[in-house]
PDB file of C-alpha atoms in Angstrom:
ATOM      1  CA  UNK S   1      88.478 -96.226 -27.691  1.00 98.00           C
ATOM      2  CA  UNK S   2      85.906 -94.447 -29.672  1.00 98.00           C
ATOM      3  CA  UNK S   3      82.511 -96.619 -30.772  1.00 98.00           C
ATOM      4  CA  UNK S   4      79.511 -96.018 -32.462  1.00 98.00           C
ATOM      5  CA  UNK S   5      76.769 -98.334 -31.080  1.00 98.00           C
ATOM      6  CA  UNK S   6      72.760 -98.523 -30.451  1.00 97.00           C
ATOM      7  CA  UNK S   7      71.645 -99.717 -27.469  1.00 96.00           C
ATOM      8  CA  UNK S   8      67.432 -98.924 -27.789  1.00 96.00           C
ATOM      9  CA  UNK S   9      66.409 -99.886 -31.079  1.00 97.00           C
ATOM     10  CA  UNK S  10      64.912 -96.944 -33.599  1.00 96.00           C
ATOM     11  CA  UNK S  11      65.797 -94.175 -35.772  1.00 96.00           C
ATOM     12  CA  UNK S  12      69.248 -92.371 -36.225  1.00 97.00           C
ATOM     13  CA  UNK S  13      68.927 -90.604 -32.908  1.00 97.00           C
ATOM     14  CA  UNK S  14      69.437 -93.891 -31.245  1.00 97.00           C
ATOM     15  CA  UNK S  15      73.067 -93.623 -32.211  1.00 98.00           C
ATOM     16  CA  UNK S  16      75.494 -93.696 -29.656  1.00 97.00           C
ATOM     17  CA  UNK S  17      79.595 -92.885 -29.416  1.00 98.00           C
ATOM     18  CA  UNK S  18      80.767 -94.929 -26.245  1.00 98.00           C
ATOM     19  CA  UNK S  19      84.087 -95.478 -24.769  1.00 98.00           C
ATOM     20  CA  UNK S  20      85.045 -99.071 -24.541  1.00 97.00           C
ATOM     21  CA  UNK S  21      88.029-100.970 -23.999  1.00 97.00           C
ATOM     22  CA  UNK S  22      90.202-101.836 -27.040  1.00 97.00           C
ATOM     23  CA  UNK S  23      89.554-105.347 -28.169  1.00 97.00           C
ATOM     24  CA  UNK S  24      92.568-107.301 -28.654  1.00 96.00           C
ATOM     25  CA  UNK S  25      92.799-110.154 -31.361  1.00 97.00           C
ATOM     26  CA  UNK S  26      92.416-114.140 -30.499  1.00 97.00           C
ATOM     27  CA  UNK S  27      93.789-116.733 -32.421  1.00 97.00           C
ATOM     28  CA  UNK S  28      93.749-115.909 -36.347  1.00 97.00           C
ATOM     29  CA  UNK S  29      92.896-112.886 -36.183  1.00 98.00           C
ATOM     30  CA  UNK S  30      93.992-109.148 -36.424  1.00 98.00           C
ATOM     31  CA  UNK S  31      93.566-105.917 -34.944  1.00 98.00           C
ATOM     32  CA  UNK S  32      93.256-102.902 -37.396  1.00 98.00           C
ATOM     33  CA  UNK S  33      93.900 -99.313 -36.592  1.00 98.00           C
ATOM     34  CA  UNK S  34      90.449 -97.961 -38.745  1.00 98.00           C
ATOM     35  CA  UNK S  35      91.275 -94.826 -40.559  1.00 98.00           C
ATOM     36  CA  UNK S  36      87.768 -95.896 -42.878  1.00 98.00           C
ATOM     37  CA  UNK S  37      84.548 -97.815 -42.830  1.00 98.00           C
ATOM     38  CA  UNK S  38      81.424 -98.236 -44.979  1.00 98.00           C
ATOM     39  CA  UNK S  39      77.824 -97.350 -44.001  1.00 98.00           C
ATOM     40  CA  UNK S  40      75.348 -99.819 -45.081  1.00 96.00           C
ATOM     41  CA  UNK S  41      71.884-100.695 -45.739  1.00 94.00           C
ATOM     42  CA  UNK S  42      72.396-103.255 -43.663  1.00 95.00           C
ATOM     43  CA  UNK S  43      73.726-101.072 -40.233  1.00 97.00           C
ATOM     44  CA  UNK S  44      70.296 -99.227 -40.769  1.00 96.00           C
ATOM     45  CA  UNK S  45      68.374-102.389 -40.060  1.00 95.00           C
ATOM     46  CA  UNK S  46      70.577-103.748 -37.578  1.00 96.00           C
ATOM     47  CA  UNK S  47      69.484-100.078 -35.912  1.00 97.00           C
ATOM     48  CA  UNK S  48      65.995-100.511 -35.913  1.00 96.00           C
ATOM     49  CA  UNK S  49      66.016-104.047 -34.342  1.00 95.00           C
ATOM     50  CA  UNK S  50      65.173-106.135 -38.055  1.00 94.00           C
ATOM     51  CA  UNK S  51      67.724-108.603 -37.238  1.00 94.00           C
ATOM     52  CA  UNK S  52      66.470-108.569 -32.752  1.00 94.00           C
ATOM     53  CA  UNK S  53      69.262-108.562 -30.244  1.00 93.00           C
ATOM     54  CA  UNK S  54      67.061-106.460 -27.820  1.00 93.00           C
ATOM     55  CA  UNK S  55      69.079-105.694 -24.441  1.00 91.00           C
ATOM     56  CA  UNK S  56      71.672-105.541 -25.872  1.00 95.00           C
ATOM     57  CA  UNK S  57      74.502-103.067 -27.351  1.00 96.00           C
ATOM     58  CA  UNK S  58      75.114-103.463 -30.815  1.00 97.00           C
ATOM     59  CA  UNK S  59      77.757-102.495 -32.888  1.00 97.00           C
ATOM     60  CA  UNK S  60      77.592-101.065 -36.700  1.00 98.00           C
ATOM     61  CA  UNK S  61      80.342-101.550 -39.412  1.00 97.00           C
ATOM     62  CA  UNK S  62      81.125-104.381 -42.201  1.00 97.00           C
ATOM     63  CA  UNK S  63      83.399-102.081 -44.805  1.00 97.00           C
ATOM     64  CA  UNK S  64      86.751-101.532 -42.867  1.00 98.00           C
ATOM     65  CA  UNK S  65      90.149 -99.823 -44.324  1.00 98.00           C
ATOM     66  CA  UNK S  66      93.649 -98.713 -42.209  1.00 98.00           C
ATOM     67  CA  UNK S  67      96.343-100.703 -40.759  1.00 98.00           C
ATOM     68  CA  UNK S  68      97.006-103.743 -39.008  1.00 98.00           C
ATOM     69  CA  UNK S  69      98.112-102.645 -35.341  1.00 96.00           C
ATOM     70  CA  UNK S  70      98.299-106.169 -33.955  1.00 97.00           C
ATOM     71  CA  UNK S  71      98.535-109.480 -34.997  1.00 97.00           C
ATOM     72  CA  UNK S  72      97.086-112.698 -32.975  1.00 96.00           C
ATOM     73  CA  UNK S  73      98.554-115.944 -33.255  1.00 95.00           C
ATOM     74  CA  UNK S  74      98.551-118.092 -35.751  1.00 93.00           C
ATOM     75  CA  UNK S  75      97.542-115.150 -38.036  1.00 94.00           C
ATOM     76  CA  UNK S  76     100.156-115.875 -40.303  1.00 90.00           C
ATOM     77  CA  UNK S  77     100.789-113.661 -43.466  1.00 91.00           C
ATOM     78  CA  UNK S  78     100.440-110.508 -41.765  1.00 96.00           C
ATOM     79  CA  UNK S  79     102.320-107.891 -40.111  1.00 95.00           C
ATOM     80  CA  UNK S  80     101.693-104.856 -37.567  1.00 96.00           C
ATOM     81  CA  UNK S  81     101.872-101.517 -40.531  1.00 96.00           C
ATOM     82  CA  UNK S  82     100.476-103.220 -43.388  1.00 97.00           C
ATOM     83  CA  UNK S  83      97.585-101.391 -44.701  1.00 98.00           C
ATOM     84  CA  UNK S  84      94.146-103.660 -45.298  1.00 98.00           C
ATOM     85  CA  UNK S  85      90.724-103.893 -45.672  1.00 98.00           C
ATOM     86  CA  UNK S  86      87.960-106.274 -44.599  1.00 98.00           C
ATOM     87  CA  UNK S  87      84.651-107.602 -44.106  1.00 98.00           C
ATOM     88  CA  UNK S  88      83.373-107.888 -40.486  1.00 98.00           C
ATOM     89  CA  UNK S  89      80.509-110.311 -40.956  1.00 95.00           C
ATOM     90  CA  UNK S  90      77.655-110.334 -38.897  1.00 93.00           C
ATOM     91  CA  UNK S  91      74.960-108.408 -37.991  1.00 92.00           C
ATOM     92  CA  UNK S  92      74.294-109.407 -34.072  1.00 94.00           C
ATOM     93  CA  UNK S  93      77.682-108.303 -32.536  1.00 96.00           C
ATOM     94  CA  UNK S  94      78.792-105.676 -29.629  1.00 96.00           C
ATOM     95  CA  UNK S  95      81.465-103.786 -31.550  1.00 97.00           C
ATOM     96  CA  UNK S  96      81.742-103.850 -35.565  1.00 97.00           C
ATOM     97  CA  UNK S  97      84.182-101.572 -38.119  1.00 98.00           C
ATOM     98  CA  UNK S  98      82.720 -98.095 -36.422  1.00 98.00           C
ATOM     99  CA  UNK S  99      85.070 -97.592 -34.230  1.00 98.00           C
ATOM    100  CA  UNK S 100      88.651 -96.764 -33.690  1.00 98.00           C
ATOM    101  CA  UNK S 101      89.949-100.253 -33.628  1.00 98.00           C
ATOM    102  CA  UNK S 102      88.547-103.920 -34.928  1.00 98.00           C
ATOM    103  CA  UNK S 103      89.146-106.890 -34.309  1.00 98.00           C
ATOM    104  CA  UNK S 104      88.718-109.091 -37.810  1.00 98.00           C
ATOM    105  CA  UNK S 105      89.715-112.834 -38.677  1.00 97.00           C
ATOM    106  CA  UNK S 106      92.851-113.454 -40.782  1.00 97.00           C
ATOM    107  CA  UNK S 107      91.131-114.744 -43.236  1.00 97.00           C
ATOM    108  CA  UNK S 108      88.597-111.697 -43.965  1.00 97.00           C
ATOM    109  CA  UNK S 109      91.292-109.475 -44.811  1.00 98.00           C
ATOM    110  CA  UNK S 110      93.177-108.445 -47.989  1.00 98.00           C
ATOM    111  CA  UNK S 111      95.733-105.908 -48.480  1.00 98.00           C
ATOM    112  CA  UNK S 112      94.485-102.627 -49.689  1.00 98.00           C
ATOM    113  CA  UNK S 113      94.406-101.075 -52.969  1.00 98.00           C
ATOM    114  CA  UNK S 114      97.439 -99.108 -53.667  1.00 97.00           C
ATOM    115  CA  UNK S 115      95.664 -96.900 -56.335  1.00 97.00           C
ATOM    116  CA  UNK S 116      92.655 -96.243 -53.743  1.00 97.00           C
ATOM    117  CA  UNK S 117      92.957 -94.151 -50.073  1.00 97.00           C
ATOM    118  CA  UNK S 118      91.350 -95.401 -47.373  1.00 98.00           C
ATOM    119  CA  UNK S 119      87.964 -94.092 -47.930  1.00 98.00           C
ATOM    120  CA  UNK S 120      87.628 -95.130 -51.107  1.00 97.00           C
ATOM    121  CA  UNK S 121      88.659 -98.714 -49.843  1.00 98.00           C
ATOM    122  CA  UNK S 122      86.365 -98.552 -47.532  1.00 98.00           C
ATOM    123  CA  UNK S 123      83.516 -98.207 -50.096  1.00 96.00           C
ATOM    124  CA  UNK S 124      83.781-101.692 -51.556  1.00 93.00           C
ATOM    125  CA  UNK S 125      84.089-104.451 -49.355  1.00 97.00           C
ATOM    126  CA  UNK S 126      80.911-105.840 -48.941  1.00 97.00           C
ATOM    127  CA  UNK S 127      79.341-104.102 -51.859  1.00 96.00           C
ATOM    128  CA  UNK S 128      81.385-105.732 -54.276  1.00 97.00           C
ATOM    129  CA  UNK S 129      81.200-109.766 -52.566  1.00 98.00           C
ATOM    130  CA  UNK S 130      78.113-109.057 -52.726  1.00 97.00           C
ATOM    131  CA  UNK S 131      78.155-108.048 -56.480  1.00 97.00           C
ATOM    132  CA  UNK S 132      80.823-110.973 -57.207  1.00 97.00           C
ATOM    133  CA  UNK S 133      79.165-113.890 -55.846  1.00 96.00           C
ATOM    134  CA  UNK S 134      75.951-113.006 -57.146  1.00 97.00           C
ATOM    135  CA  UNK S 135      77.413-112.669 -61.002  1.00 98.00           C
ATOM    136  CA  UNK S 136      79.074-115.682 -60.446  1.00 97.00           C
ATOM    137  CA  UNK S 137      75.288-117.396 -59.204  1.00 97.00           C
ATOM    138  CA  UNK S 138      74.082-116.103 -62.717  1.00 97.00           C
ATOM    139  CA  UNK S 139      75.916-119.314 -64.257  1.00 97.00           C
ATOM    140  CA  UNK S 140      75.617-117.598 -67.290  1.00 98.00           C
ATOM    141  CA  UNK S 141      77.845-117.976 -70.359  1.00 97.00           C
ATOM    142  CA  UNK S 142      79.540-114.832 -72.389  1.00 98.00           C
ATOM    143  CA  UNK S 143      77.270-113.221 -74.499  1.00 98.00           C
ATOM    144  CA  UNK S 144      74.285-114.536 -72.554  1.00 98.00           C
ATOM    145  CA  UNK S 145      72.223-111.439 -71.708  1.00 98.00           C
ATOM    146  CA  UNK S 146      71.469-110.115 -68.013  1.00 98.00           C
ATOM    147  CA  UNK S 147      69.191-107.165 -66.598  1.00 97.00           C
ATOM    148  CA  UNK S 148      70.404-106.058 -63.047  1.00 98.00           C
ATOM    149  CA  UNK S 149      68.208-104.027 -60.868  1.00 96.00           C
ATOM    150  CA  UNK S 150      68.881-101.151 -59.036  1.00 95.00           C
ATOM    151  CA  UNK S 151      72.282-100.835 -61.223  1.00 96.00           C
ATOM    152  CA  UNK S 152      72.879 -96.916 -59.897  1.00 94.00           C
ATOM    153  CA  UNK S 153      73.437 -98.324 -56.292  1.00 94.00           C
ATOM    154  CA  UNK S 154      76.188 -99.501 -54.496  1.00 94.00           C
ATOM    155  CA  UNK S 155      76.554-103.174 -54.967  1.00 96.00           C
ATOM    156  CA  UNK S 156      73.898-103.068 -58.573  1.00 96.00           C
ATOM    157  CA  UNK S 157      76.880-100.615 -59.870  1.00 97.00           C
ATOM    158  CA  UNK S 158      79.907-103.231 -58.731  1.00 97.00           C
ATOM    159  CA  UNK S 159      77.217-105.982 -60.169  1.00 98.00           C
ATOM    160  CA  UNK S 160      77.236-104.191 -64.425  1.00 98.00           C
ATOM    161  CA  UNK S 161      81.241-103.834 -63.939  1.00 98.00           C
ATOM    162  CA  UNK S 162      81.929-107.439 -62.872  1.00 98.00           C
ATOM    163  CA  UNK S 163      79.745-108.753 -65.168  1.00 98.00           C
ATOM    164  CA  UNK S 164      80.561-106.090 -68.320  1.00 98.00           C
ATOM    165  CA  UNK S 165      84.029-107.906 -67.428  1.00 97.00           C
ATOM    166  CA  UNK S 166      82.352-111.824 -67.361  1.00 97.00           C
ATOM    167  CA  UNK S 167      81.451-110.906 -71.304  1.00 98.00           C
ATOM    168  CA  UNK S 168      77.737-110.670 -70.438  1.00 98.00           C
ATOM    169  CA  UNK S 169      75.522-108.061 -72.115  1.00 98.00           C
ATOM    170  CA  UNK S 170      74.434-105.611 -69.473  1.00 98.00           C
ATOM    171  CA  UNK S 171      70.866-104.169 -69.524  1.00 96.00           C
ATOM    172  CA  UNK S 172      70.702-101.919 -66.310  1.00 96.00           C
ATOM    173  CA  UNK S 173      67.717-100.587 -64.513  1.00 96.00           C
ATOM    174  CA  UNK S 174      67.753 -97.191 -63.022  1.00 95.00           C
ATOM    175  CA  UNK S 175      66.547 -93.731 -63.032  1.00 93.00           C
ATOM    176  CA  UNK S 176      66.031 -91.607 -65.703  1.00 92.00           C
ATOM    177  CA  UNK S 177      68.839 -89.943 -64.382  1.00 93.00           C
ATOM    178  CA  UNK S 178      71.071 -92.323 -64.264  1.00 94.00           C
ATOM    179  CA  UNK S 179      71.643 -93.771 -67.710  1.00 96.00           C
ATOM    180  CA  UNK S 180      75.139 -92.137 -67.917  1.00 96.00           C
ATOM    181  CA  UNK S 181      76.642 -93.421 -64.864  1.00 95.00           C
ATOM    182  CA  UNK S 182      75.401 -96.891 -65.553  1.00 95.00           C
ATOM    183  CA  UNK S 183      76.108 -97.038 -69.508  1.00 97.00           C
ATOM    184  CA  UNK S 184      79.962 -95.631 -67.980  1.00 96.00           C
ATOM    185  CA  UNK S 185      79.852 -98.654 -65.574  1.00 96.00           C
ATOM    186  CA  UNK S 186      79.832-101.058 -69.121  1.00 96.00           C
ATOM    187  CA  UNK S 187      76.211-101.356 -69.045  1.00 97.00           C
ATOM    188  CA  UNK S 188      75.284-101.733 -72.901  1.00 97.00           C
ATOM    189  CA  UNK S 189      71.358-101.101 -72.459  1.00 95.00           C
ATOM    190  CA  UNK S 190      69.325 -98.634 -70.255  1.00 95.00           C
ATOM    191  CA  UNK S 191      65.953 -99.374 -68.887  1.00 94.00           C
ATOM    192  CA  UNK S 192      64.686 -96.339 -67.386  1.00 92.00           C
ATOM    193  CA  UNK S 193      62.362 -97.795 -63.934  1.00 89.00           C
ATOM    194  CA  UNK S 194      59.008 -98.108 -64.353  1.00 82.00           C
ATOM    195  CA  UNK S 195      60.151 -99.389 -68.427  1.00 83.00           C
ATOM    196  CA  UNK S 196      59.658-102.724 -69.940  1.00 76.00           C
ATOM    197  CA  UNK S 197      62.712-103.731 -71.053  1.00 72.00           C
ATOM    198  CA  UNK S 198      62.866-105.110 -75.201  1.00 76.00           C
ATOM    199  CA  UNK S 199      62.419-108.676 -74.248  1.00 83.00           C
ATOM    200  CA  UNK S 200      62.691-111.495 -72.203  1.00 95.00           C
ATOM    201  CA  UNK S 201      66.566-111.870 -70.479  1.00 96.00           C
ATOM    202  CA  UNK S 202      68.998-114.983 -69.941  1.00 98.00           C
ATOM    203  CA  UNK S 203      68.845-113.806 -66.071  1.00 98.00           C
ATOM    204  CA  UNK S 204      68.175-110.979 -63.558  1.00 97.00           C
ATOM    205  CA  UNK S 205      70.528-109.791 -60.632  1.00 98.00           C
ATOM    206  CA  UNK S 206      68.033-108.106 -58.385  1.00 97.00           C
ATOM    207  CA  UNK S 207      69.956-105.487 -56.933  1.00 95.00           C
ATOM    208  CA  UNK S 208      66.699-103.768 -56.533  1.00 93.00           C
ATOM    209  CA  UNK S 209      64.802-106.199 -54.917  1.00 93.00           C
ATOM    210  CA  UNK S 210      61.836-106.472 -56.921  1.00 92.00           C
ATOM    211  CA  UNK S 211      61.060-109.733 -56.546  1.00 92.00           C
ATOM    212  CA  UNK S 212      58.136-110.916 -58.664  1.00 94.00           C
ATOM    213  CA  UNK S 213      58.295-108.066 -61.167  1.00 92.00           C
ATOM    214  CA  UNK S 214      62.030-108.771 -62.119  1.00 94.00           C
ATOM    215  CA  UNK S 215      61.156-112.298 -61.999  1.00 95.00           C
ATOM    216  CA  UNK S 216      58.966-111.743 -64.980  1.00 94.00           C
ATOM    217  CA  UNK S 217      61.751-110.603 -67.170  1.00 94.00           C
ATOM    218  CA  UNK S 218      63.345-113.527 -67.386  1.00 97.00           C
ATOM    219  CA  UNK S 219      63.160-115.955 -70.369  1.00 96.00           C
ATOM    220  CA  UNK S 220      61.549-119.722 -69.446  1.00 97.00           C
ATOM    221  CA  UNK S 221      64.628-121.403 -68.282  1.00 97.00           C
ATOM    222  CA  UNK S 222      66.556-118.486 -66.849  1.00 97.00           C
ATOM    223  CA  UNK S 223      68.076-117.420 -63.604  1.00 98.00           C
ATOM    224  CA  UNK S 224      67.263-114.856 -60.728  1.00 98.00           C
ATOM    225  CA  UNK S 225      69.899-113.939 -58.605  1.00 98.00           C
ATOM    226  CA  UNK S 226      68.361-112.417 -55.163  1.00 95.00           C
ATOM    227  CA  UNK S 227      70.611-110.568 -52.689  1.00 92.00           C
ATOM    228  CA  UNK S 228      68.354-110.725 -49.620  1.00 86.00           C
ATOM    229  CA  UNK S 229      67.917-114.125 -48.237  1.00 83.00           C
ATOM    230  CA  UNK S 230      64.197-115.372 -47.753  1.00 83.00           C
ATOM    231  CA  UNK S 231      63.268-112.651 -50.083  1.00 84.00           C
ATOM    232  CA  UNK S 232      62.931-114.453 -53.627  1.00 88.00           C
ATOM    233  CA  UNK S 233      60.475-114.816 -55.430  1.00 91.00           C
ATOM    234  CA  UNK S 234      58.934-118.785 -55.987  1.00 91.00           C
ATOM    235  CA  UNK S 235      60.212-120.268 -58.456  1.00 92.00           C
ATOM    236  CA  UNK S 236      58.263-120.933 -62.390  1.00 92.00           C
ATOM    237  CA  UNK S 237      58.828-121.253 -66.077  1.00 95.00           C
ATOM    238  CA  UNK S 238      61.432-123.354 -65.170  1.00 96.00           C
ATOM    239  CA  UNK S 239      63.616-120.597 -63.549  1.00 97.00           C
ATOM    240  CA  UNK S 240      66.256-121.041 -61.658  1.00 97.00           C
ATOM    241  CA  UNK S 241      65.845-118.964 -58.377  1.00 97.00           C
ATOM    242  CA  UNK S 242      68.827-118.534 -56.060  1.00 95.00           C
ATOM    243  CA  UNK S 243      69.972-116.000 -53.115  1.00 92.00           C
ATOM    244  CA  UNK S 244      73.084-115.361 -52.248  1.00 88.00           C
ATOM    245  CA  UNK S 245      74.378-114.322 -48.784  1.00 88.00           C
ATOM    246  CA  UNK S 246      78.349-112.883 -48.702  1.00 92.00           C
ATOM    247  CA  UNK S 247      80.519-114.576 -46.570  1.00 92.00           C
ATOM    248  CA  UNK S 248      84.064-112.890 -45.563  1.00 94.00           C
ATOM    249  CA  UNK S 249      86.760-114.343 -47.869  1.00 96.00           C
ATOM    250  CA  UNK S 250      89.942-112.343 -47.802  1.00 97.00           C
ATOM    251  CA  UNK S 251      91.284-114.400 -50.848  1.00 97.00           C
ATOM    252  CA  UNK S 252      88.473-113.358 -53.202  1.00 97.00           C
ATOM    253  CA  UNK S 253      88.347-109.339 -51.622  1.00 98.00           C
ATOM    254  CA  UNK S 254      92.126-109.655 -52.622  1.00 98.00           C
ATOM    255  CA  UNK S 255      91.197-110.635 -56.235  1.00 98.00           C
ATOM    256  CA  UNK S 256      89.214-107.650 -56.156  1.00 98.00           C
ATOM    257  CA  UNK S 257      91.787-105.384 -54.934  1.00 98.00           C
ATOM    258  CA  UNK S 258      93.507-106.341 -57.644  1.00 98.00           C
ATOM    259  CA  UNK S 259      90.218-105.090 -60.208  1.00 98.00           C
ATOM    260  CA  UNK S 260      90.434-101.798 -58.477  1.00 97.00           C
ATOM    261  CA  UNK S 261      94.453-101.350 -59.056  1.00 97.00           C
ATOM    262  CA  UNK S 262      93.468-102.282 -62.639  1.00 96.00           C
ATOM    263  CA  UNK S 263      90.937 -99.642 -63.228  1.00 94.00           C
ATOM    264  CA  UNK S 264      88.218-102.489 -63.996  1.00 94.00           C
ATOM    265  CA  UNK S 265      86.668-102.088 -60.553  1.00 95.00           C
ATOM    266  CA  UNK S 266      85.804 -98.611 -59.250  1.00 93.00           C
ATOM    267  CA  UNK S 267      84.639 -97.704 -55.736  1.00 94.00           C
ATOM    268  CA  UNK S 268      81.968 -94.979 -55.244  1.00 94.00           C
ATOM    269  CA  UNK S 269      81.621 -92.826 -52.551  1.00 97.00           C
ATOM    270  CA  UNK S 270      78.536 -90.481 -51.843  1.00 95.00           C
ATOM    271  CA  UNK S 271      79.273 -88.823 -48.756  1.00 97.00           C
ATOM    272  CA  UNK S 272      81.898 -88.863 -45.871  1.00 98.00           C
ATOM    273  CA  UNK S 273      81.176 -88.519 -41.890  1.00 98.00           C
ATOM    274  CA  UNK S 274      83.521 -88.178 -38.892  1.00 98.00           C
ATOM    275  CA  UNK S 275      82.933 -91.323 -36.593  1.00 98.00           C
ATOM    276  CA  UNK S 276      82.170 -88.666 -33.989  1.00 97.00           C
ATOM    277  CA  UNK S 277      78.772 -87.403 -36.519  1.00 98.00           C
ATOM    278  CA  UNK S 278      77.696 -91.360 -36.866  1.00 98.00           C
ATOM    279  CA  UNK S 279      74.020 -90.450 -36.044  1.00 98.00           C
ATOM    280  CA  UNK S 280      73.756 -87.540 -38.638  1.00 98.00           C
ATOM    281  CA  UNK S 281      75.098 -90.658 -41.207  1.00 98.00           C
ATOM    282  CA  UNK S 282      72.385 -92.566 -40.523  1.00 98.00           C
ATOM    283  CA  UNK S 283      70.054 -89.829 -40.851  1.00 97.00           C
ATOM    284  CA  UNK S 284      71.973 -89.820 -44.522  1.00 97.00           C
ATOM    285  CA  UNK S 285      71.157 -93.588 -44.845  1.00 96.00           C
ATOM    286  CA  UNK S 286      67.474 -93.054 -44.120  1.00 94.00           C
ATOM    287  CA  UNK S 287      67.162 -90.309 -46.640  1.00 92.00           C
ATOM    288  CA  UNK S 288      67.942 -92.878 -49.183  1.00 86.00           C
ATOM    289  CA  UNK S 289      68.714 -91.807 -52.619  1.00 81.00           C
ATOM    290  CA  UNK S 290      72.984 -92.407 -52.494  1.00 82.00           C
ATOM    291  CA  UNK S 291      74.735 -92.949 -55.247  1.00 86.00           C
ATOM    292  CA  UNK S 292      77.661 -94.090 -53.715  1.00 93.00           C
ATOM    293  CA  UNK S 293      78.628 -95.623 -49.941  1.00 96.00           C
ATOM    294  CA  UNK S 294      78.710 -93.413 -47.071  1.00 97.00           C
ATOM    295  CA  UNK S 295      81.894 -93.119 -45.211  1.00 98.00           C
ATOM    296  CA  UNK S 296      82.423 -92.814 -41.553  1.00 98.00           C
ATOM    297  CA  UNK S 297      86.350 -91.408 -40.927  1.00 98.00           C
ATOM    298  CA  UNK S 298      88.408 -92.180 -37.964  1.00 96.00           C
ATOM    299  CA  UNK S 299      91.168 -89.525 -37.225  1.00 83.00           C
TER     300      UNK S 299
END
């Protein structure tokens, strides 16, 4: 099969398609015929060496969408033809969710939204448990009030619908150009970047990682929500200061399969790529300035 990998570390043009054997599933696990997966921030790094592995071929791809083409044993629940999406956790591995088949664990996969084709499913895996377990960090009650950062990307989009939906009021911080998409997310304030918002918050989700500066909005006694482990801000004022890190958990991506079929979740995708064009996506990546995932398509 078909797989996009790097082997030196650096920019886009360090993208490789390789032929490797298909991988076939162990114990508890699956094997999924990709027709979709997700281009992240995170594949960029993995690229340019932030996470090491030097020497060796890496693989790209969390975000994955198609059908399940073989099941391993013991992966009970599931059947060869059902259609799915997933998280493949980790960033050190030799084959990922770019590629024409992937291997996932049982438990990382959730059947797909019937209202949403395969690239759109493949838009929202990691974006939104990323964006879920950080509102649910927030330990904030309805009504209490929250600024999230970066709310025009990816996962700070997912982040103003989930918690819109928790019954907190949503101040989002953007663009100038992007106080219509985020107001249409259920955001019920704008804070155009480089703006102080009105007043102090109940907490931050920084989406945006600005660290100190979105630290500083927050009332004494508040929360910060980070998204980037070992990036947070100290703690002061009596803040409470907490990262989150996802973790696949098919049972919670099915919850939010079950958002999207409900219209209370929605997907965004920027651009689409063939798996085949996987350097000129991360060329796309690097540019920076998506409003939605970028898609890599597997024929």
């Amino acid at each position: 099969m078909q797989a996009a990998v790097v082997s030196a570390f650096g920019g886009p043009e360090q993208v490789e398609i390789v032929e490797v054997p298909v991988p076939r599933p162990a114990a508890g696990q699956v094997r999924i015929r990709v027709r979709a997966a997700g281009l992240n921030p995170v594949d960029g790094a993995v690229r340019a060496g932030v996470f090491g592995g030097a020497g060796q071929r890496l693989g790209f791809g969390w975000d994955v969408a198609g059908e399940i083409d073989e099941v391993g044993p013991e992966a009970t629940g599931w059947s060869a033809g059902q259609r799915v999406v997933g998280l493949h956790y980790g960033q050190i591995k030799p084959l990922g969710t770019h590629a024409e088949y992937a291997v996932l664990d049982a438990s990382a996969v959730a059947a797909a939204p019937a209202t949403a084709d395969d690239v759109a499913a493949a838009a929202f895996p990691l974006g939104a448990l990323t964006a879920a377990r950080a509102v649910d960090l927030l330990g904030l009650a309805p009504g209490a009030s929250v600024l999230v950062t970066g709310a025009a990307g990816v996962v700070g989009g997912l982040a103003v619908q989930l918690a819109a939906r928790a019954g907190l009021v949503v101040s989002a911080l953007a663009g100038p150009e992007d106080e219509a998409l985020v107001r249409s997310l259920g955001a019920a304030a704008f804070v155009p970047r480089g703006a102080t918002p009105a007043g102090p918050v109940d907490g931050v989700l920084d989406a945006a990682v600005m660290g100190e500066s979105a630290l500083s909005r927050v009332r004494d006694g508040g929360v910060y929500v980070g998204l980037i482990p070992g990036a947070a801000p100290a703690a002061r004022r009596g803040i409470r200061v907490v990262e989150q890190e996802v973790a696949p958990d098919g049972a919670h991506l099915a919850r939010l399969v079950a958002l999207v079929d409900a219209g209370e979740l929605t997907p965004r995708v920027s651009e689409t790529f063939a798996l085949a064009d996987a350097a000129k996506a991360h060329a796309r990546l690097a540019e920076g300035g998506s409003r939605g995932r970028l898609v890599l398509t597997v024929a």
